Amino acid sequence: MHGYTHAIAVDFEATCFKDQPVQELRDSEIIEFPAVLVNLKTGKVEAEFHTYVKPVERPQLSEYCTNLTGIRQRTVDAAVTVQTAINRFTDWLKMELKVRNLVLPKMSETNPKGNCILVTWTNWDFNICLVKECERKKMRKPSCFDQWMNAKAIYRNFYKFYPYNFDKALSRLRLTFRGRAHSGIADARNLATLLVRMYRDGAPLAVTTDLSPELQLNENGGF
Ligand SMILES: [Mg+2]
């Protein structure tokens, strides 16, 4: 039994350009940072974090990016830096975990698996987007981002179905995407809905990627 009672769905939106070479997708900057904390037992969203982020390497959003995400130039122009977004997120995370007695993987000596898990759809958000941006901008990446569950991998193994995209993953289970697709917060809310369904169906929720497998516990309590 996995022991997770809560999950935090994260879905970054990042700068993108029409007909971009795949290699360049590694150089994206985060422009929307949403997180949805859901109680897997009740199915209730208990807290949300959301901020837009100002890109600085390529500050001008492409028309393609705005059409895809619905994020406007003036929104990111008025937004915070990615460092501020990360700081605000970790402050939010610490507080929300504490008030619920939740621990992430590798946070607690007495419960190293944790009872709450960060979840993304594919590995792109934490394995590529965040890692590469932190490297380029010389930012320290909090270690809570080192362990997560790739929901797509668990989904594929558990339901024995390879979803072509997120929408197909939902529709296969007769769930309907709510809100605007590729709006980060809507993507994260719909991922939270899917996670509740997977939990109820008995899917084996687990960390699928650990970027610091040599450590028993994360340094600095995960932050
Ligand atoms: Mg998205």
PDB file of C-alpha atoms and ligand atoms in Angstrom:
ATOM      1  CA  MET A   1       0.000   0.000   0.000  1.00  0.00           C
ATOM      2  CA  HIS A   2       1.423   3.357  -0.978  1.00  0.00           C
ATOM      3  CA  GLY A   3       0.276   5.489   1.965  1.00  0.00           C
ATOM      4  CA  TYR A   4      -0.345   8.682   0.028  1.00  0.00           C
ATOM      5  CA  THR A   5      -3.367  10.627   1.223  1.00  0.00           C
ATOM      6  CA  HIS A   6      -2.651  13.835  -0.660  1.00  0.00           C
ATOM      7  CA  ALA A   7      -1.045  14.832  -3.943  1.00  0.00           C
ATOM      8  CA  ILE A   8       0.146  18.129  -5.356  1.00  0.00           C
ATOM      9  CA  ALA A   9      -0.412  18.449  -9.095  1.00  0.00           C
ATOM     10  CA  VAL A  10       1.977  20.823 -10.849  1.00  0.00           C
ATOM     11  CA  ASP A  11       1.837  21.869 -14.491  1.00  0.00           C
ATOM     12  CA  PHE A  12       4.188  24.572 -15.784  1.00  0.00           C
ATOM     13  CA  GLU A  13       3.513  26.630 -18.858  1.00  0.00           C
ATOM     14  CA  ALA A  14       6.664  27.919 -20.508  1.00  0.00           C
ATOM     15  CA  THR A  15       7.836  30.042 -23.419  1.00  0.00           C
ATOM     16  CA  CYS A  16       7.496  28.335 -26.787  1.00  0.00           C
ATOM     17  CA  PHE A  17       7.724  29.238 -30.436  1.00  0.00           C
ATOM     18  CA  LYS A  18       6.151  27.939 -33.617  1.00  0.00           C
ATOM     19  CA  ASP A  19       8.093  25.166 -35.394  1.00  0.00           C
ATOM     20  CA  GLN A  20      10.675  25.178 -32.628  1.00  0.00           C
ATOM     21  CA  PRO A  21      13.413  22.511 -32.840  1.00  0.00           C
ATOM     22  CA  VAL A  22      12.999  19.915 -30.081  1.00  0.00           C
ATOM     23  CA  GLN A  23      16.421  20.800 -28.638  1.00  0.00           C
ATOM     24  CA  GLU A  24      15.222  24.354 -27.966  1.00  0.00           C
ATOM     25  CA  LEU A  25      12.380  23.105 -25.763  1.00  0.00           C
ATOM     26  CA  ARG A  26      15.072  22.614 -23.135  1.00  0.00           C
ATOM     27  CA  ASP A  27      15.609  26.377 -23.087  1.00  0.00           C
ATOM     28  CA  SER A  28      12.040  27.297 -22.176  1.00  0.00           C
ATOM     29  CA  GLU A  29      11.340  29.708 -19.343  1.00  0.00           C
ATOM     30  CA  ILE A  30       8.449  29.098 -16.968  1.00  0.00           C
ATOM     31  CA  ILE A  31       5.654  31.638 -17.419  1.00  0.00           C
ATOM     32  CA  GLU A  32       2.941  30.049 -15.267  1.00  0.00           C
ATOM     33  CA  PHE A  33       3.510  28.127 -12.023  1.00  0.00           C
ATOM     34  CA  PRO A  34       0.376  26.432 -10.630  1.00  0.00           C
ATOM     35  CA  ALA A  35       0.033  23.775  -7.947  1.00  0.00           C
ATOM     36  CA  VAL A  36      -3.129  22.049  -6.734  1.00  0.00           C
ATOM     37  CA  LEU A  37      -3.145  20.226  -3.391  1.00  0.00           C
ATOM     38  CA  VAL A  38      -5.822  17.549  -3.471  1.00  0.00           C
ATOM     39  CA  ASN A  39      -7.041  15.170  -0.780  1.00  0.00           C
ATOM     40  CA  LEU A  40      -7.108  11.813  -2.548  1.00  0.00           C
ATOM     41  CA  LYS A  41      -9.601  10.291  -0.121  1.00  0.00           C
ATOM     42  CA  THR A  42     -12.242  13.021  -0.258  1.00  0.00           C
ATOM     43  CA  GLY A  43     -11.425  14.178  -3.778  1.00  0.00           C
ATOM     44  CA  LYS A  44     -11.447  17.747  -2.524  1.00  0.00           C
ATOM     45  CA  VAL A  45      -8.971  20.401  -3.621  1.00  0.00           C
ATOM     46  CA  GLU A  46      -7.723  21.805  -0.325  1.00  0.00           C
ATOM     47  CA  ALA A  47      -5.327  24.499  -1.498  1.00  0.00           C
ATOM     48  CA  GLU A  48      -3.972  26.071  -4.647  1.00  0.00           C
ATOM     49  CA  PHE A  49      -0.852  27.995  -5.501  1.00  0.00           C
ATOM     50  CA  HIS A  50      -0.735  30.092  -8.623  1.00  0.00           C
ATOM     51  CA  THR A  51       1.517  32.722 -10.084  1.00  0.00           C
ATOM     52  CA  TYR A  52       2.530  33.958 -13.500  1.00  0.00           C
ATOM     53  CA  VAL A  53       6.219  34.396 -14.160  1.00  0.00           C
ATOM     54  CA  LYS A  54       8.105  36.962 -16.216  1.00  0.00           C
ATOM     55  CA  PRO A  55      10.509  35.518 -18.810  1.00  0.00           C
ATOM     56  CA  VAL A  56      13.781  37.433 -19.098  1.00  0.00           C
ATOM     57  CA  GLU A  57      15.866  35.540 -21.662  1.00  0.00           C
ATOM     58  CA  ARG A  58      13.233  35.930 -24.364  1.00  0.00           C
ATOM     59  CA  PRO A  59      10.825  38.409 -22.763  1.00  0.00           C
ATOM     60  CA  GLN A  60       8.507  38.662 -25.779  1.00  0.00           C
ATOM     61  CA  LEU A  61       5.901  35.885 -25.892  1.00  0.00           C
ATOM     62  CA  SER A  62       5.259  34.464 -29.343  1.00  0.00           C
ATOM     63  CA  GLU A  63       1.784  34.620 -30.806  1.00  0.00           C
ATOM     64  CA  TYR A  64       1.933  30.827 -30.888  1.00  0.00           C
ATOM     65  CA  CYS A  65       2.571  30.706 -27.132  1.00  0.00           C
ATOM     66  CA  THR A  66      -0.239  33.147 -26.317  1.00  0.00           C
ATOM     67  CA  ASN A  67      -2.659  31.221 -28.519  1.00  0.00           C
ATOM     68  CA  LEU A  68      -1.663  27.932 -26.915  1.00  0.00           C
ATOM     69  CA  THR A  69      -1.687  28.990 -23.262  1.00  0.00           C
ATOM     70  CA  GLY A  70      -3.990  32.014 -23.266  1.00  0.00           C
ATOM     71  CA  ILE A  71      -1.257  33.911 -21.408  1.00  0.00           C
ATOM     72  CA  ARG A  72      -0.870  37.507 -22.541  1.00  0.00           C
ATOM     73  CA  GLN A  73       2.220  39.672 -22.789  1.00  0.00           C
ATOM     74  CA  ARG A  74       0.936  42.190 -20.258  1.00  0.00           C
ATOM     75  CA  THR A  75       0.303  39.385 -17.756  1.00  0.00           C
ATOM     76  CA  VAL A  76       3.907  38.185 -17.802  1.00  0.00           C
ATOM     77  CA  ASP A  77       5.271  41.738 -17.999  1.00  0.00           C
ATOM     78  CA  ALA A  78       3.604  42.411 -14.641  1.00  0.00           C
ATOM     79  CA  ALA A  79       4.588  39.038 -13.143  1.00  0.00           C
ATOM     80  CA  VAL A  80       7.326  37.996 -10.697  1.00  0.00           C
ATOM     81  CA  THR A  81      10.730  36.481 -11.516  1.00  0.00           C
ATOM     82  CA  VAL A  82      11.102  32.727 -11.505  1.00  0.00           C
ATOM     83  CA  GLN A  83      13.232  32.946  -8.340  1.00  0.00           C
ATOM     84  CA  THR A  84      10.402  34.761  -6.549  1.00  0.00           C
ATOM     85  CA  ALA A  85       7.908  32.220  -7.870  1.00  0.00           C
ATOM     86  CA  ILE A  86      10.002  29.331  -6.513  1.00  0.00           C
ATOM     87  CA  ASN A  87      10.404  31.077  -3.133  1.00  0.00           C
ATOM     88  CA  ARG A  88       6.687  31.769  -2.871  1.00  0.00           C
ATOM     89  CA  PHE A  89       5.855  28.224  -3.866  1.00  0.00           C
ATOM     90  CA  THR A  90       8.156  26.691  -1.246  1.00  0.00           C
ATOM     91  CA  ASP A  91       6.763  29.037   1.447  1.00  0.00           C
ATOM     92  CA  TRP A  92       3.243  28.002   0.443  1.00  0.00           C
ATOM     93  CA  LEU A  93       4.216  24.344   0.342  1.00  0.00           C
ATOM     94  CA  LYS A  94       5.850  24.364   3.796  1.00  0.00           C
ATOM     95  CA  MET A  95       2.777  25.967   5.331  1.00  0.00           C
ATOM     96  CA  GLU A  96       0.219  23.715   3.632  1.00  0.00           C
ATOM     97  CA  LEU A  97       2.154  20.565   4.535  1.00  0.00           C
ATOM     98  CA  LYS A  98       2.584  21.650   8.140  1.00  0.00           C
ATOM     99  CA  VAL A  99      -1.067  22.431   8.841  1.00  0.00           C
ATOM    100  CA  ARG A 100      -2.078  18.995   7.513  1.00  0.00           C
ATOM    101  CA  ASN A 101       0.767  16.941   8.993  1.00  0.00           C
ATOM    102  CA  LEU A 102       1.864  16.018   5.508  1.00  0.00           C
ATOM    103  CA  VAL A 103       5.358  15.009   4.466  1.00  0.00           C
ATOM    104  CA  LEU A 104       6.830  14.619   1.020  1.00  0.00           C
ATOM    105  CA  PRO A 105       9.126  11.721   0.101  1.00  0.00           C
ATOM    106  CA  LYS A 106      12.526  11.987   1.830  1.00  0.00           C
ATOM    107  CA  MET A 107      11.376  14.716   4.208  1.00  0.00           C
ATOM    108  CA  SER A 108      10.832  12.701   7.373  1.00  0.00           C
ATOM    109  CA  GLU A 109      13.026  10.097   9.025  1.00  0.00           C
ATOM    110  CA  THR A 110       9.985   8.327  10.485  1.00  0.00           C
ATOM    111  CA  ASN A 111       8.097   8.319   7.167  1.00  0.00           C
ATOM    112  CA  PRO A 112      10.664   8.467   4.343  1.00  0.00           C
ATOM    113  CA  LYS A 113       8.103   7.583   1.657  1.00  0.00           C
ATOM    114  CA  GLY A 114       5.888  10.438   2.780  1.00  0.00           C
ATOM    115  CA  ASN A 115       2.119  10.729   2.681  1.00  0.00           C
ATOM    116  CA  CYS A 116       1.962  13.435   0.024  1.00  0.00           C
ATOM    117  CA  ILE A 117       3.567  13.441  -3.409  1.00  0.00           C
ATOM    118  CA  LEU A 118       4.337  15.968  -6.129  1.00  0.00           C
ATOM    119  CA  VAL A 119       2.851  14.887  -9.433  1.00  0.00           C
ATOM    120  CA  THR A 120       3.280  16.000 -13.025  1.00  0.00           C
ATOM    121  CA  TRP A 121       2.057  14.659 -16.365  1.00  0.00           C
ATOM    122  CA  THR A 122       5.252  13.376 -18.071  1.00  0.00           C
ATOM    123  CA  ASN A 123       8.695  14.253 -16.708  1.00  0.00           C
ATOM    124  CA  TRP A 124       9.166  17.474 -18.626  1.00  0.00           C
ATOM    125  CA  ASP A 125       8.185  19.929 -15.863  1.00  0.00           C
ATOM    126  CA  PHE A 126      10.731  18.930 -13.218  1.00  0.00           C
ATOM    127  CA  ASN A 127      13.271  16.920 -15.196  1.00  0.00           C
ATOM    128  CA  ILE A 128      13.822  19.369 -18.032  1.00  0.00           C
ATOM    129  CA  CYS A 129      12.081  22.714 -17.684  1.00  0.00           C
ATOM    130  CA  LEU A 130      12.881  23.504 -14.037  1.00  0.00           C
ATOM    131  CA  VAL A 131      16.313  21.823 -13.951  1.00  0.00           C
ATOM    132  CA  LYS A 132      17.547  23.588 -17.088  1.00  0.00           C
ATOM    133  CA  GLU A 133      16.188  26.976 -16.074  1.00  0.00           C
ATOM    134  CA  CYS A 134      17.817  26.726 -12.634  1.00  0.00           C
ATOM    135  CA  GLU A 135      21.123  25.782 -14.291  1.00  0.00           C
ATOM    136  CA  ARG A 136      21.043  28.634 -16.775  1.00  0.00           C
ATOM    137  CA  LYS A 137      20.032  31.224 -14.173  1.00  0.00           C
ATOM    138  CA  LYS A 138      22.366  29.878 -11.461  1.00  0.00           C
ATOM    139  CA  MET A 139      19.494  29.326  -9.045  1.00  0.00           C
ATOM    140  CA  ARG A 140      19.527  26.727  -6.298  1.00  0.00           C
ATOM    141  CA  LYS A 141      16.774  24.196  -6.894  1.00  0.00           C
ATOM    142  CA  PRO A 142      15.046  23.164  -3.629  1.00  0.00           C
ATOM    143  CA  SER A 143      15.420  19.406  -3.150  1.00  0.00           C
ATOM    144  CA  CYS A 144      11.664  18.854  -2.794  1.00  0.00           C
ATOM    145  CA  PHE A 145      11.672  19.009  -6.622  1.00  0.00           C
ATOM    146  CA  ASP A 146      14.002  15.992  -6.785  1.00  0.00           C
ATOM    147  CA  GLN A 147      11.280  13.365  -6.290  1.00  0.00           C
ATOM    148  CA  TRP A 148       7.984  13.188  -8.098  1.00  0.00           C
ATOM    149  CA  MET A 149       5.462  10.908  -9.698  1.00  0.00           C
ATOM    150  CA  ASN A 150       5.062  10.963 -13.466  1.00  0.00           C
ATOM    151  CA  ALA A 151       1.318  10.292 -13.597  1.00  0.00           C
ATOM    152  CA  LYS A 152       1.498   9.278 -17.254  1.00  0.00           C
ATOM    153  CA  ALA A 153       3.868   6.393 -16.473  1.00  0.00           C
ATOM    154  CA  ILE A 154       1.703   5.082 -13.639  1.00  0.00           C
ATOM    155  CA  TYR A 155      -1.443   5.563 -15.732  1.00  0.00           C
ATOM    156  CA  ARG A 156      -0.009   3.626 -18.680  1.00  0.00           C
ATOM    157  CA  ASN A 157       1.064   0.662 -16.564  1.00  0.00           C
ATOM    158  CA  PHE A 158      -2.056   0.553 -14.459  1.00  0.00           C
ATOM    159  CA  TYR A 159      -4.745   0.988 -17.126  1.00  0.00           C
ATOM    160  CA  LYS A 160      -2.716  -0.782 -19.858  1.00  0.00           C
ATOM    161  CA  PHE A 161      -3.447   2.068 -22.209  1.00  0.00           C
ATOM    162  CA  TYR A 162      -1.013   4.509 -23.787  1.00  0.00           C
ATOM    163  CA  PRO A 163      -2.709   7.923 -23.889  1.00  0.00           C
ATOM    164  CA  TYR A 164      -1.677   9.965 -26.932  1.00  0.00           C
ATOM    165  CA  ASN A 165      -2.164  13.085 -24.821  1.00  0.00           C
ATOM    166  CA  PHE A 166      -3.631  14.219 -21.510  1.00  0.00           C
ATOM    167  CA  ASP A 167      -7.091  14.666 -22.978  1.00  0.00           C
ATOM    168  CA  LYS A 168      -7.115  11.052 -24.181  1.00  0.00           C
ATOM    169  CA  ALA A 169      -6.076   9.906 -20.706  1.00  0.00           C
ATOM    170  CA  LEU A 170      -9.138  11.643 -19.264  1.00  0.00           C
ATOM    171  CA  SER A 171     -11.624  10.613 -21.945  1.00  0.00           C
ATOM    172  CA  ARG A 172     -10.599   6.955 -21.691  1.00  0.00           C
ATOM    173  CA  LEU A 173     -11.884   7.105 -18.085  1.00  0.00           C
ATOM    174  CA  ARG A 174     -14.926   9.139 -19.127  1.00  0.00           C
ATOM    175  CA  LEU A 175     -13.607  12.242 -17.457  1.00  0.00           C
ATOM    176  CA  THR A 176     -13.974  15.578 -19.214  1.00  0.00           C
ATOM    177  CA  PHE A 177     -11.355  18.315 -19.236  1.00  0.00           C
ATOM    178  CA  ARG A 178     -12.719  21.371 -17.448  1.00  0.00           C
ATOM    179  CA  GLY A 179     -11.574  24.869 -18.307  1.00  0.00           C
ATOM    180  CA  ARG A 180      -9.073  26.004 -20.880  1.00  0.00           C
ATOM    181  CA  ALA A 181      -6.507  23.402 -21.965  1.00  0.00           C
ATOM    182  CA  HIS A 182      -2.872  24.564 -21.651  1.00  0.00           C
ATOM    183  CA  SER A 183      -3.808  27.093 -19.041  1.00  0.00           C
ATOM    184  CA  GLY A 184      -1.446  25.818 -16.348  1.00  0.00           C
ATOM    185  CA  ILE A 185      -3.910  26.095 -13.488  1.00  0.00           C
ATOM    186  CA  ALA A 186      -6.638  24.315 -15.479  1.00  0.00           C
ATOM    187  CA  ASP A 187      -4.176  21.574 -16.471  1.00  0.00           C
ATOM    188  CA  ALA A 188      -3.149  21.149 -12.815  1.00  0.00           C
ATOM    189  CA  ARG A 189      -6.788  20.993 -11.608  1.00  0.00           C
ATOM    190  CA  ASN A 190      -7.646  18.379 -14.212  1.00  0.00           C
ATOM    191  CA  LEU A 191      -4.546  16.400 -13.295  1.00  0.00           C
ATOM    192  CA  ALA A 192      -5.728  16.514  -9.661  1.00  0.00           C
ATOM    193  CA  THR A 193      -9.107  15.134 -10.769  1.00  0.00           C
ATOM    194  CA  LEU A 194      -7.384  12.332 -12.647  1.00  0.00           C
ATOM    195  CA  LEU A 195      -5.244  11.511  -9.599  1.00  0.00           C
ATOM    196  CA  VAL A 196      -8.315  11.165  -7.395  1.00  0.00           C
ATOM    197  CA  ARG A 197      -9.754   8.738  -9.938  1.00  0.00           C
ATOM    198  CA  MET A 198      -6.507   6.768 -10.113  1.00  0.00           C
ATOM    199  CA  TYR A 199      -6.392   6.612  -6.319  1.00  0.00           C
ATOM    200  CA  ARG A 200      -9.974   5.298  -6.143  1.00  0.00           C
ATOM    201  CA  ASP A 201      -9.242   2.747  -8.851  1.00  0.00           C
ATOM    202  CA  GLY A 202      -6.323   1.496  -6.753  1.00  0.00           C
ATOM    203  CA  ALA A 203      -3.424   2.679  -8.922  1.00  0.00           C
ATOM    204  CA  PRO A 204      -0.032   2.171  -7.226  1.00  0.00           C
ATOM    205  CA  LEU A 205       0.953   5.800  -6.691  1.00  0.00           C
ATOM    206  CA  ALA A 206       4.706   6.081  -6.263  1.00  0.00           C
ATOM    207  CA  VAL A 207       7.786   8.181  -6.884  1.00  0.00           C
ATOM    208  CA  THR A 208       8.794   7.426 -10.479  1.00  0.00           C
ATOM    209  CA  THR A 209      11.833   9.712 -10.589  1.00  0.00           C
ATOM    210  CA  ASP A 210      14.379  10.496  -7.881  1.00  0.00           C
ATOM    211  CA  LEU A 211      17.158  12.858  -8.905  1.00  0.00           C
ATOM    212  CA  SER A 212      19.148  12.207  -5.724  1.00  0.00           C
ATOM    213  CA  PRO A 213      18.846   8.432  -5.233  1.00  0.00           C
ATOM    214  CA  GLU A 214      22.061   8.382  -3.160  1.00  0.00           C
ATOM    215  CA  LEU A 215      20.411  10.362  -0.355  1.00  0.00           C
ATOM    216  CA  GLN A 216      18.244   8.742   2.321  1.00  0.00           C
ATOM    217  CA  LEU A 217      16.667  12.083   3.172  1.00  0.00           C
ATOM    218  CA  ASN A 218      16.681  15.382   1.314  1.00  0.00           C
ATOM    219  CA  GLU A 219      19.059  18.044   2.540  1.00  0.00           C
ATOM    220  CA  ASN A 220      17.569  20.977   4.369  1.00  0.00           C
ATOM    221  CA  GLY A 221      14.304  19.103   4.929  1.00  0.00           C
ATOM    222  CA  GLY A 222      13.493  19.324   1.241  1.00  0.00           C
ATOM    223  CA  PHE A 223      13.780  23.076   0.976  1.00  0.00           C
TER     224      PHE A 223
HETATM  225 MG    MG B   1       0.065  22.607 -19.298  1.00  0.00          MG
END
